[in-house]
């Protein structure tokens, strides 16, 4: 049985994190408020250090390692925002980080993580084989493995975003959150449902491979087909021996919805043209759901913009009207 996660664990994370993360701002969106006819706020978490919330969980987990664990180093498998968060946090804390990835990861992503101070280990023929290599390395050393979402301290770190939101917007009624493995929404849900149980939580994924939403519908964790999507930071499956997020999301999230590639593209354009924000596809799904009127919201609503790490050529192509990855060169 995994440890349960309590509000006090998230409050402790919030007390642990100052100096390692920044408290991101909230802006009211006049355009979305007008369109949806309710006050809509944007939580600008794409302006977090490393441009995503993942540093909250990574820092919270690493700050609780023993000195012995710190000197043995940290390992993760991620070419995306989790890898960036782990690399930066480890560097801050003087911990050696190894980030495992397959040879197919684009060079700019590899260099991005290297530049944050981690050692990149290129191995295997795909992401699954890179993960096996990482787990094999853990078995042979004393290093600590940090998974991207199904981990108590990671969830508590992400939950600090939920505490911030309720401090920042006193009359809040709805929270709209991008949903992949569910670490972010689980942390936010425990924070919010513990302190303000009337607030409703909405989890949004992309149509192409919504692993958690499909699993909730099936009543058990199911495999999804991974397809190319603008929301690459939401892609990927959920391990069948999930300990935390599946049950937390099932229990605490009020409603889920999926958005199409064209809706994601429209949301990225909206964020740029009306909000002056550069956000990645995975971060745009909340705006996409509101623009496409998928949630029937009433009352003050906050939309979490979870990250800003988008390839700028793809961003440009979307601004120029691309509605699908296949319309963009390769
Ligand atoms: C990781 C990530 C998510 C999804 O978080 P989960 O905890 O896996 O649900 C959403 N947006 C961005 C930008 C991310 O990097």
Short mmCIF file of C-alpha atoms and ligand atoms in Angstrom, two decimals:
data_model
loop_
_atom_site.label_atom_id
_atom_site.label_comp_id
_atom_site.label_asym_id
_atom_site.label_seq_id
_atom_site.Cartn_x
_atom_site.Cartn_y
_atom_site.Cartn_z
CA UNK A 1 0.00 0.00 0.00
CA UNK A 2 1.41 3.38 -0.93
CA UNK A 3 1.36 6.16 1.62
CA UNK A 4 -1.72 8.31 1.38
CA UNK A 5 -1.24 11.96 0.49
CA UNK A 6 -2.65 14.54 2.86
CA UNK A 7 -3.08 18.29 2.61
CA UNK A 8 -0.39 18.68 5.29
CA UNK A 9 2.12 17.03 2.94
CA UNK A 10 1.39 19.70 0.33
CA UNK A 11 1.58 22.51 2.87
CA UNK A 12 4.99 21.13 3.95
CA UNK A 13 6.09 21.16 0.31
CA UNK A 14 5.02 24.79 0.03
CA UNK A 15 7.13 25.64 3.07
CA UNK A 16 10.09 23.75 1.60
CA UNK A 17 10.08 25.28 -1.87
CA UNK A 18 10.66 29.06 -1.54
CA UNK A 19 14.05 29.89 -3.00
CA UNK A 20 13.82 26.93 -5.41
CA UNK A 21 10.73 27.84 -7.43
CA UNK A 22 8.94 31.08 -8.18
CA UNK A 23 5.37 31.97 -7.33
CA UNK A 24 3.86 32.53 -10.77
CA UNK A 25 1.36 35.27 -11.50
CA UNK A 26 -2.34 35.07 -12.29
CA UNK A 27 -3.83 37.34 -14.99
CA UNK A 28 -7.48 37.84 -15.72
CA UNK A 29 -8.16 37.26 -19.42
CA UNK A 30 -10.56 39.90 -20.67
CA UNK A 31 -11.10 38.10 -23.98
CA UNK A 32 -11.85 34.66 -22.46
CA UNK A 33 -13.98 36.28 -19.75
CA UNK A 34 -16.01 38.02 -22.45
CA UNK A 35 -16.35 34.88 -24.61
CA UNK A 36 -17.28 32.55 -21.73
CA UNK A 37 -19.28 35.20 -19.88
CA UNK A 38 -17.60 34.38 -16.55
CA UNK A 39 -14.38 35.72 -14.99
CA UNK A 40 -11.55 33.63 -16.50
CA UNK A 41 -8.06 33.81 -15.01
CA UNK A 42 -4.83 32.36 -16.37
CA UNK A 43 -2.22 30.87 -14.02
CA UNK A 44 1.03 31.71 -15.80
CA UNK A 45 2.97 28.62 -14.82
CA UNK A 46 4.72 28.56 -18.20
CA UNK A 47 6.71 31.41 -16.65
CA UNK A 48 7.97 29.07 -13.92
CA UNK A 49 11.73 28.37 -13.74
CA UNK A 50 12.52 25.93 -16.62
CA UNK A 51 9.18 27.02 -18.13
CA UNK A 52 6.98 24.38 -16.57
CA UNK A 53 5.55 23.31 -13.20
CA UNK A 54 7.65 20.12 -13.20
CA UNK A 55 10.37 21.81 -11.15
CA UNK A 56 7.96 22.00 -8.21
CA UNK A 57 7.76 18.23 -7.84
CA UNK A 58 11.38 17.60 -8.75
CA UNK A 59 12.65 20.12 -6.17
CA UNK A 60 10.28 18.88 -3.48
CA UNK A 61 11.46 15.30 -3.96
CA UNK A 62 15.16 16.12 -4.06
CA UNK A 63 15.03 18.39 -1.02
CA UNK A 64 13.94 15.38 1.03
CA UNK A 65 16.79 13.09 0.05
CA UNK A 66 19.29 12.10 2.73
CA UNK A 67 22.89 13.23 2.29
CA UNK A 68 23.75 9.68 1.29
CA UNK A 69 21.04 9.63 -1.36
CA UNK A 70 22.11 13.04 -2.61
CA UNK A 71 25.66 11.90 -3.13
CA UNK A 72 24.50 8.78 -5.02
CA UNK A 73 22.72 10.98 -7.55
CA UNK A 74 19.37 11.09 -9.26
CA UNK A 75 18.08 9.40 -12.43
CA UNK A 76 15.10 10.10 -14.66
CA UNK A 77 13.85 9.23 -18.14
CA UNK A 78 12.50 12.28 -19.92
CA UNK A 79 13.47 14.42 -22.85
CA UNK A 80 10.77 16.91 -21.94
CA UNK A 81 9.72 19.10 -19.04
CA UNK A 82 10.32 16.50 -16.33
CA UNK A 83 13.89 16.07 -17.54
CA UNK A 84 14.35 19.84 -17.53
CA UNK A 85 12.92 20.21 -14.04
CA UNK A 86 15.03 17.38 -12.65
CA UNK A 87 18.20 18.67 -14.34
CA UNK A 88 17.76 22.21 -13.03
CA UNK A 89 16.74 21.24 -9.49
CA UNK A 90 19.58 18.72 -9.19
CA UNK A 91 22.08 21.32 -10.33
CA UNK A 92 20.74 23.83 -7.80
CA UNK A 93 21.16 21.29 -5.01
CA UNK A 94 24.57 20.05 -6.12
CA UNK A 95 23.19 16.59 -6.95
CA UNK A 96 24.48 14.68 -10.00
CA UNK A 97 21.61 13.93 -12.40
CA UNK A 98 21.57 11.38 -15.20
CA UNK A 99 18.77 11.80 -17.73
CA UNK A 100 18.22 8.72 -19.91
CA UNK A 101 16.78 9.09 -23.41
CA UNK A 102 16.67 7.31 -26.74
CA UNK A 103 18.80 8.33 -29.77
CA UNK A 104 15.68 9.72 -31.49
CA UNK A 105 15.31 12.70 -29.19
CA UNK A 106 15.98 15.91 -31.16
CA UNK A 107 19.35 17.48 -30.54
CA UNK A 108 17.93 20.78 -29.25
CA UNK A 109 16.12 18.93 -26.45
CA UNK A 110 19.23 16.92 -25.57
CA UNK A 111 21.32 20.09 -25.45
CA UNK A 112 18.64 21.93 -23.46
CA UNK A 113 18.84 19.34 -20.68
CA UNK A 114 22.64 19.17 -20.83
CA UNK A 115 22.81 22.96 -20.56
CA UNK A 116 20.78 22.76 -17.33
CA UNK A 117 23.63 20.73 -15.85
CA UNK A 118 22.57 17.09 -16.21
CA UNK A 119 24.43 14.24 -17.83
CA UNK A 120 22.44 12.88 -20.78
CA UNK A 121 22.68 9.11 -21.31
CA UNK A 122 21.61 8.16 -24.84
CA UNK A 123 20.60 4.51 -24.92
CA UNK A 124 18.11 1.94 -26.26
CA UNK A 125 16.08 1.99 -29.45
CA UNK A 126 13.08 3.80 -28.00
CA UNK A 127 11.79 5.45 -24.82
CA UNK A 128 10.83 2.09 -23.24
CA UNK A 129 14.33 0.72 -23.71
CA UNK A 130 15.83 3.92 -22.31
CA UNK A 131 13.64 3.40 -19.25
CA UNK A 132 14.82 -0.19 -18.86
CA UNK A 133 18.42 0.98 -19.04
CA UNK A 134 17.70 3.58 -16.35
CA UNK A 135 16.07 1.03 -14.05
CA UNK A 136 18.97 -1.33 -14.63
CA UNK A 137 21.37 1.46 -13.66
CA UNK A 138 19.38 2.12 -10.47
CA UNK A 139 19.60 -1.55 -9.53
CA UNK A 140 23.37 -1.49 -9.83
CA UNK A 141 23.93 1.76 -7.95
CA UNK A 142 22.43 3.62 -4.99
CA UNK A 143 20.99 6.33 -7.25
CA UNK A 144 17.38 7.48 -6.77
CA UNK A 145 14.87 7.21 -9.60
CA UNK A 146 12.40 10.07 -10.02
CA UNK A 147 9.34 9.18 -12.12
CA UNK A 148 7.41 11.97 -13.84
CA UNK A 149 4.10 11.78 -11.97
CA UNK A 150 3.32 8.67 -9.89
CA UNK A 151 5.33 9.61 -6.81
CA UNK A 152 4.20 11.11 -3.51
CA UNK A 153 6.71 13.95 -3.31
CA UNK A 154 6.27 14.84 -6.96
CA UNK A 155 2.50 15.05 -6.53
CA UNK A 156 2.90 17.17 -3.37
CA UNK A 157 5.25 19.54 -5.19
CA UNK A 158 2.78 19.98 -8.05
CA UNK A 159 0.04 20.47 -5.43
CA UNK A 160 1.69 23.69 -4.26
CA UNK A 161 0.33 25.21 -7.48
CA UNK A 162 -3.16 24.47 -6.13
CA UNK A 163 -2.40 26.23 -2.84
CA UNK A 164 -1.13 29.27 -4.75
CA UNK A 165 -4.25 29.47 -6.90
CA UNK A 166 -6.65 29.56 -3.96
CA UNK A 167 -4.58 32.25 -2.28
CA UNK A 168 -4.49 34.29 -5.48
CA UNK A 169 -8.20 34.03 -6.45
CA UNK A 170 -10.39 34.14 -3.34
CA UNK A 171 -13.80 33.55 -4.99
CA UNK A 172 -12.66 30.76 -7.31
CA UNK A 173 -15.21 28.13 -8.42
CA UNK A 174 -13.50 26.12 -11.21
CA UNK A 175 -9.96 24.98 -11.98
CA UNK A 176 -9.08 23.73 -15.48
CA UNK A 177 -5.88 21.67 -15.65
CA UNK A 178 -3.97 19.85 -18.43
CA UNK A 179 -4.05 16.10 -17.76
CA UNK A 180 -1.53 13.45 -18.76
CA UNK A 181 -0.25 11.01 -16.11
CA UNK A 182 -2.15 13.08 -13.56
CA UNK A 183 0.56 14.22 -11.15
CA UNK A 184 -0.31 17.87 -11.62
CA UNK A 185 -4.06 17.51 -11.28
CA UNK A 186 -3.73 15.04 -8.37
CA UNK A 187 -1.70 17.49 -6.33
CA UNK A 188 -3.98 20.39 -7.19
CA UNK A 189 -7.06 18.27 -6.43
CA UNK A 190 -5.86 17.21 -2.98
CA UNK A 191 -4.96 20.81 -2.12
CA UNK A 192 -8.19 22.28 -3.37
CA UNK A 193 -10.70 19.63 -2.30
CA UNK A 194 -9.19 19.63 1.20
CA UNK A 195 -9.40 23.38 1.68
CA UNK A 196 -12.26 24.44 -0.61
CA UNK A 197 -14.29 21.33 -1.44
CA UNK A 198 -16.87 23.24 -3.47
CA UNK A 199 -14.36 24.19 -6.15
CA UNK A 200 -14.72 21.97 -9.24
CA UNK A 201 -11.79 20.40 -11.07
CA UNK A 202 -11.60 19.77 -14.80
CA UNK A 203 -8.92 17.66 -16.46
CA UNK A 204 -8.24 18.21 -20.16
CA UNK A 205 -6.27 15.96 -22.55
CA UNK A 206 -5.80 15.78 -26.30
CA UNK A 207 -7.99 13.52 -28.44
CA UNK A 208 -4.91 11.68 -29.66
CA UNK A 209 -3.99 9.26 -26.88
CA UNK A 210 -5.68 10.53 -23.67
CA UNK A 211 -4.27 7.77 -21.43
CA UNK A 212 -5.85 8.81 -18.13
CA UNK A 213 -9.26 9.64 -19.55
CA UNK A 214 -9.43 6.34 -21.46
CA UNK A 215 -8.37 4.49 -18.31
CA UNK A 216 -10.99 6.19 -16.15
CA UNK A 217 -13.67 5.32 -18.71
CA UNK A 218 -12.49 1.70 -18.79
CA UNK A 219 -12.31 1.52 -14.98
CA UNK A 220 -8.73 0.23 -15.23
CA UNK A 221 -5.45 1.37 -16.72
CA UNK A 222 -5.45 0.81 -20.47
CA UNK A 223 -2.78 1.24 -23.12
CA UNK A 224 -3.15 4.05 -25.62
CA UNK A 225 -1.79 4.44 -29.10
CA UNK A 226 0.80 7.17 -29.12
CA UNK A 227 0.24 9.45 -32.09
CA UNK A 228 1.99 12.67 -33.05
CA UNK A 229 0.27 15.62 -31.37
CA UNK A 230 0.86 19.30 -30.69
CA UNK A 231 0.39 18.37 -27.02
CA UNK A 232 3.61 16.32 -26.86
CA UNK A 233 4.02 17.05 -23.13
CA UNK A 234 0.73 15.19 -22.51
CA UNK A 235 1.64 12.13 -24.59
CA UNK A 236 2.60 8.77 -23.13
CA UNK A 237 1.01 5.97 -21.20
CA UNK A 238 0.32 5.14 -17.57
CA UNK A 239 2.15 2.19 -16.04
CA UNK A 240 -0.19 -0.66 -15.06
CA UNK A 241 1.16 -0.67 -11.50
CA UNK A 242 0.23 2.96 -10.93
CA UNK A 243 0.09 3.66 -7.18
CA UNK A 244 -1.37 7.13 -6.84
CA UNK A 245 -2.65 9.17 -9.73
CA UNK A 246 -5.27 6.86 -11.28
CA UNK A 247 -7.21 6.56 -8.01
CA UNK A 248 -6.80 10.21 -7.05
CA UNK A 249 -7.97 11.47 -10.43
CA UNK A 250 -10.86 9.00 -10.43
CA UNK A 251 -11.98 10.15 -7.02
CA UNK A 252 -11.37 13.90 -7.05
CA UNK A 253 -11.64 15.22 -10.62
CA UNK A 254 -15.19 16.36 -11.40
CA UNK A 255 -15.10 16.28 -15.19
CA UNK A 256 -12.74 15.54 -18.07
CA UNK A 257 -12.75 16.57 -21.73
CA UNK A 258 -10.59 16.08 -24.81
CA UNK A 259 -9.61 18.65 -27.45
CA UNK A 260 -8.61 18.21 -31.09
CA UNK A 261 -5.37 19.26 -32.76
CA UNK A 262 -7.14 22.19 -34.45
CA UNK A 263 -8.55 23.29 -31.07
CA UNK A 264 -5.07 23.12 -29.54
CA UNK A 265 -3.68 25.20 -32.41
CA UNK A 266 -6.47 27.77 -31.99
CA UNK A 267 -5.65 27.99 -28.26
CA UNK A 268 -1.94 28.56 -28.93
CA UNK A 269 -2.89 31.34 -31.36
CA UNK A 270 -5.33 32.81 -28.84
CA UNK A 271 -2.68 32.80 -26.10
CA UNK A 272 -0.23 34.61 -28.35
CA UNK A 273 -2.54 37.12 -30.01
CA UNK A 274 -4.90 37.96 -27.14
CA UNK A 275 -2.91 37.14 -24.01
CA UNK A 276 0.62 37.79 -25.30
CA UNK A 277 1.79 34.44 -23.97
CA UNK A 278 3.87 31.78 -25.70
CA UNK A 279 2.59 28.41 -24.48
CA UNK A 280 3.20 24.84 -25.60
CA UNK A 281 0.46 22.53 -26.90
CA UNK A 282 0.12 20.59 -23.66
CA UNK A 283 -0.39 23.84 -21.77
CA UNK A 284 -3.02 25.14 -24.15
CA UNK A 285 -5.69 22.47 -23.69
CA UNK A 286 -7.55 24.42 -20.99
CA UNK A 287 -7.91 27.49 -23.20
CA UNK A 288 -8.83 25.11 -26.05
CA UNK A 289 -11.64 23.57 -23.97
CA UNK A 290 -13.02 27.02 -23.11
CA UNK A 291 -12.81 28.34 -26.67
CA UNK A 292 -14.58 25.19 -27.92
CA UNK A 293 -17.17 25.52 -25.11
CA UNK A 294 -16.69 21.96 -23.80
CA UNK A 295 -17.18 22.54 -20.08
CA UNK A 296 -20.44 24.48 -19.38
CA UNK A 297 -18.68 26.56 -16.74
CA UNK A 298 -20.36 29.02 -14.39
CA UNK A 299 -18.45 31.21 -11.92
CA UNK A 300 -14.86 32.39 -11.63
CA UNK A 301 -12.51 29.98 -13.38
CA UNK A 302 -8.75 29.60 -13.52
CA UNK A 303 -6.99 27.89 -16.40
CA UNK A 304 -3.52 26.50 -15.67
CA UNK A 305 -0.99 27.30 -18.42
CA UNK A 306 1.42 24.52 -17.50
CA UNK A 307 4.38 25.07 -19.80
CA UNK A 308 6.04 27.16 -22.47
CA UNK A 309 8.56 24.81 -24.03
CA UNK A 310 7.41 24.78 -27.63
CA UNK A 311 9.65 24.50 -30.66
CA UNK A 312 9.52 28.03 -32.10
CA UNK A 313 9.33 26.80 -35.72
CA UNK A 314 6.20 24.87 -34.81
CA UNK A 315 4.84 27.88 -32.90
CA UNK A 316 5.41 30.05 -35.97
CA UNK A 317 3.70 27.53 -38.25
CA UNK A 318 0.69 27.44 -35.92
CA UNK A 319 0.52 31.26 -35.91
CA UNK A 320 0.57 31.03 -39.71
CA UNK A 321 -2.48 28.78 -39.59
CA UNK A 322 -1.28 25.18 -39.25
CA UNK A 323 -3.96 23.10 -37.53
CA UNK A 324 -2.15 19.78 -37.52
CA UNK A 325 1.44 18.57 -37.12
CA UNK A 326 1.27 16.83 -40.50
CA UNK A 327 0.84 20.22 -42.22
CA UNK A 328 4.24 21.26 -40.89
CA UNK A 329 7.47 20.16 -42.66
CA UNK A 330 9.41 17.46 -40.88
C1 LIG B 1 3.96 17.07 -17.66
C2 LIG B 1 3.10 18.15 -18.21
C3 LIG B 1 1.69 18.12 -18.09
C4 LIG B 1 0.94 16.94 -17.52
O1 LIG B 1 1.27 16.63 -16.20
P1 LIG B 1 0.84 15.25 -15.55
O2 LIG B 1 1.28 15.35 -14.15
O3 LIG B 1 1.56 14.16 -16.32
O4 LIG B 1 -0.65 15.11 -15.72
C5 LIG B 1 0.98 19.21 -18.54
N1 LIG B 1 1.58 20.26 -19.13
C6 LIG B 1 2.91 20.32 -19.29
C7 LIG B 1 3.50 21.50 -19.95
C8 LIG B 1 3.72 19.27 -18.82
O5 LIG B 1 5.05 19.34 -18.98
#
